[in-house]
Amino acid sequence: MARHNRRRDVEPLRATAASAARREEWRGEDFLVRTVPGASAVKDYRCPGCDQLIRVGVPHLVAWPDAAGDAAERRHWHTACWAARDRRRPG
């Protein structure tokens, strides 16, 4: 008989971590920023700050303009690249 070592009454971490977004201003525009834990990263993304890949399993963040309603405006950034975004050139 197979063992089940998971507690069934605990809400999954992904659902709670994915819902917390903070608001930051950049270049006169409000952005929503959400931290993505490494366990929640399911595919590779390209960071617009350094143009390098963010590999699966690497903690990072997602930022998008507050006015944008669709997922097409979301960009995945390395945490350090987002912190240094004013000192970096786009692309």
Short mmCIF file of N, CA, C and O in Angstrom, two decimals, residues 34 36 41 43-49 52 54 60-63 73-78:
data_model
loop_
_atom_site.label_atom_id
_atom_site.label_comp_id
_atom_site.label_asym_id
_atom_site.label_seq_id
_atom_site.Cartn_x
_atom_site.Cartn_y
_atom_site.Cartn_z
N ARG A 34 5.59 41.17 -8.19
CA ARG A 34 5.30 39.95 -7.44
C ARG A 34 6.54 39.08 -7.41
O ARG A 34 7.17 38.85 -8.45
N VAL A 36 8.48 35.60 -7.27
CA VAL A 36 8.23 34.22 -7.70
C VAL A 36 9.26 33.32 -7.02
O VAL A 36 10.45 33.41 -7.32
N ALA A 41 8.65 28.61 -10.29
CA ALA A 41 9.10 28.91 -11.65
C ALA A 41 9.03 27.64 -12.49
O ALA A 41 9.72 26.67 -12.20
N LYS A 43 9.10 27.56 -16.12
CA LYS A 43 9.75 27.60 -17.43
C LYS A 43 10.81 28.68 -17.44
O LYS A 43 10.89 29.49 -16.52
N ASP A 44 11.64 28.69 -18.47
CA ASP A 44 12.68 29.70 -18.60
C ASP A 44 12.08 31.01 -19.09
O ASP A 44 11.15 31.01 -19.91
N TYR A 45 12.63 32.13 -18.60
CA TYR A 45 12.21 33.45 -19.04
C TYR A 45 13.46 34.25 -19.36
O TYR A 45 14.54 33.95 -18.88
N ARG A 46 13.33 35.29 -20.17
CA ARG A 46 14.45 36.17 -20.49
C ARG A 46 14.27 37.48 -19.73
O ARG A 46 13.26 38.15 -19.86
N CYS A 47 15.27 37.83 -18.94
CA CYS A 47 15.23 39.05 -18.13
C CYS A 47 15.46 40.26 -19.03
O CYS A 47 16.44 40.31 -19.78
N PRO A 48 14.57 41.26 -19.00
CA PRO A 48 14.77 42.45 -19.82
C PRO A 48 15.89 43.35 -19.31
O PRO A 48 16.38 44.21 -20.04
N GLY A 49 16.33 43.16 -18.08
CA GLY A 49 17.39 43.98 -17.53
C GLY A 49 18.77 43.60 -18.01
O GLY A 49 19.60 44.46 -18.30
N GLN A 52 19.58 37.95 -20.10
CA GLN A 52 20.01 36.59 -19.82
C GLN A 52 18.80 35.76 -19.41
O GLN A 52 17.77 36.29 -19.00
N ILE A 54 16.45 33.39 -17.21
CA ILE A 54 16.12 33.04 -15.83
C ILE A 54 15.68 31.58 -15.91
O ILE A 54 14.64 31.26 -16.48
N HIS A 60 12.82 34.75 -8.72
CA HIS A 60 12.89 36.01 -9.45
C HIS A 60 11.63 36.80 -9.16
O HIS A 60 10.91 36.49 -8.23
N LEU A 61 11.34 37.82 -9.95
CA LEU A 61 10.10 38.57 -9.75
C LEU A 61 9.47 38.89 -11.09
O LEU A 61 10.11 38.84 -12.13
N VAL A 62 8.19 39.21 -11.03
CA VAL A 62 7.41 39.58 -12.21
C VAL A 62 6.92 41.00 -11.98
O VAL A 62 6.42 41.32 -10.91
N ALA A 63 7.08 41.85 -12.99
CA ALA A 63 6.63 43.24 -12.89
C ALA A 63 5.80 43.57 -14.12
O ALA A 63 6.11 43.13 -15.23
N GLU A 73 1.84 42.12 -20.82
CA GLU A 73 2.71 43.19 -20.32
C GLU A 73 3.61 42.75 -19.17
O GLU A 73 4.46 43.50 -18.74
N ARG A 74 3.45 41.53 -18.68
CA ARG A 74 4.25 41.05 -17.56
C ARG A 74 5.65 40.69 -18.03
O ARG A 74 5.83 40.06 -19.06
N ARG A 75 6.64 41.09 -17.23
CA ARG A 75 8.03 40.79 -17.54
C ARG A 75 8.68 40.15 -16.31
O ARG A 75 8.52 40.62 -15.20
N HIS A 76 9.42 39.10 -16.55
CA HIS A 76 10.13 38.37 -15.50
C HIS A 76 11.55 38.93 -15.40
O HIS A 76 12.26 38.99 -16.41
N TRP A 77 11.93 39.37 -14.22
CA TRP A 77 13.22 40.01 -13.97
C TRP A 77 13.99 39.23 -12.91
O TRP A 77 13.41 38.69 -11.97
N HIS A 78 15.34 39.20 -13.05
CA HIS A 78 16.17 38.80 -11.92
C HIS A 78 15.94 39.85 -10.84
O HIS A 78 15.75 41.03 -11.14
#
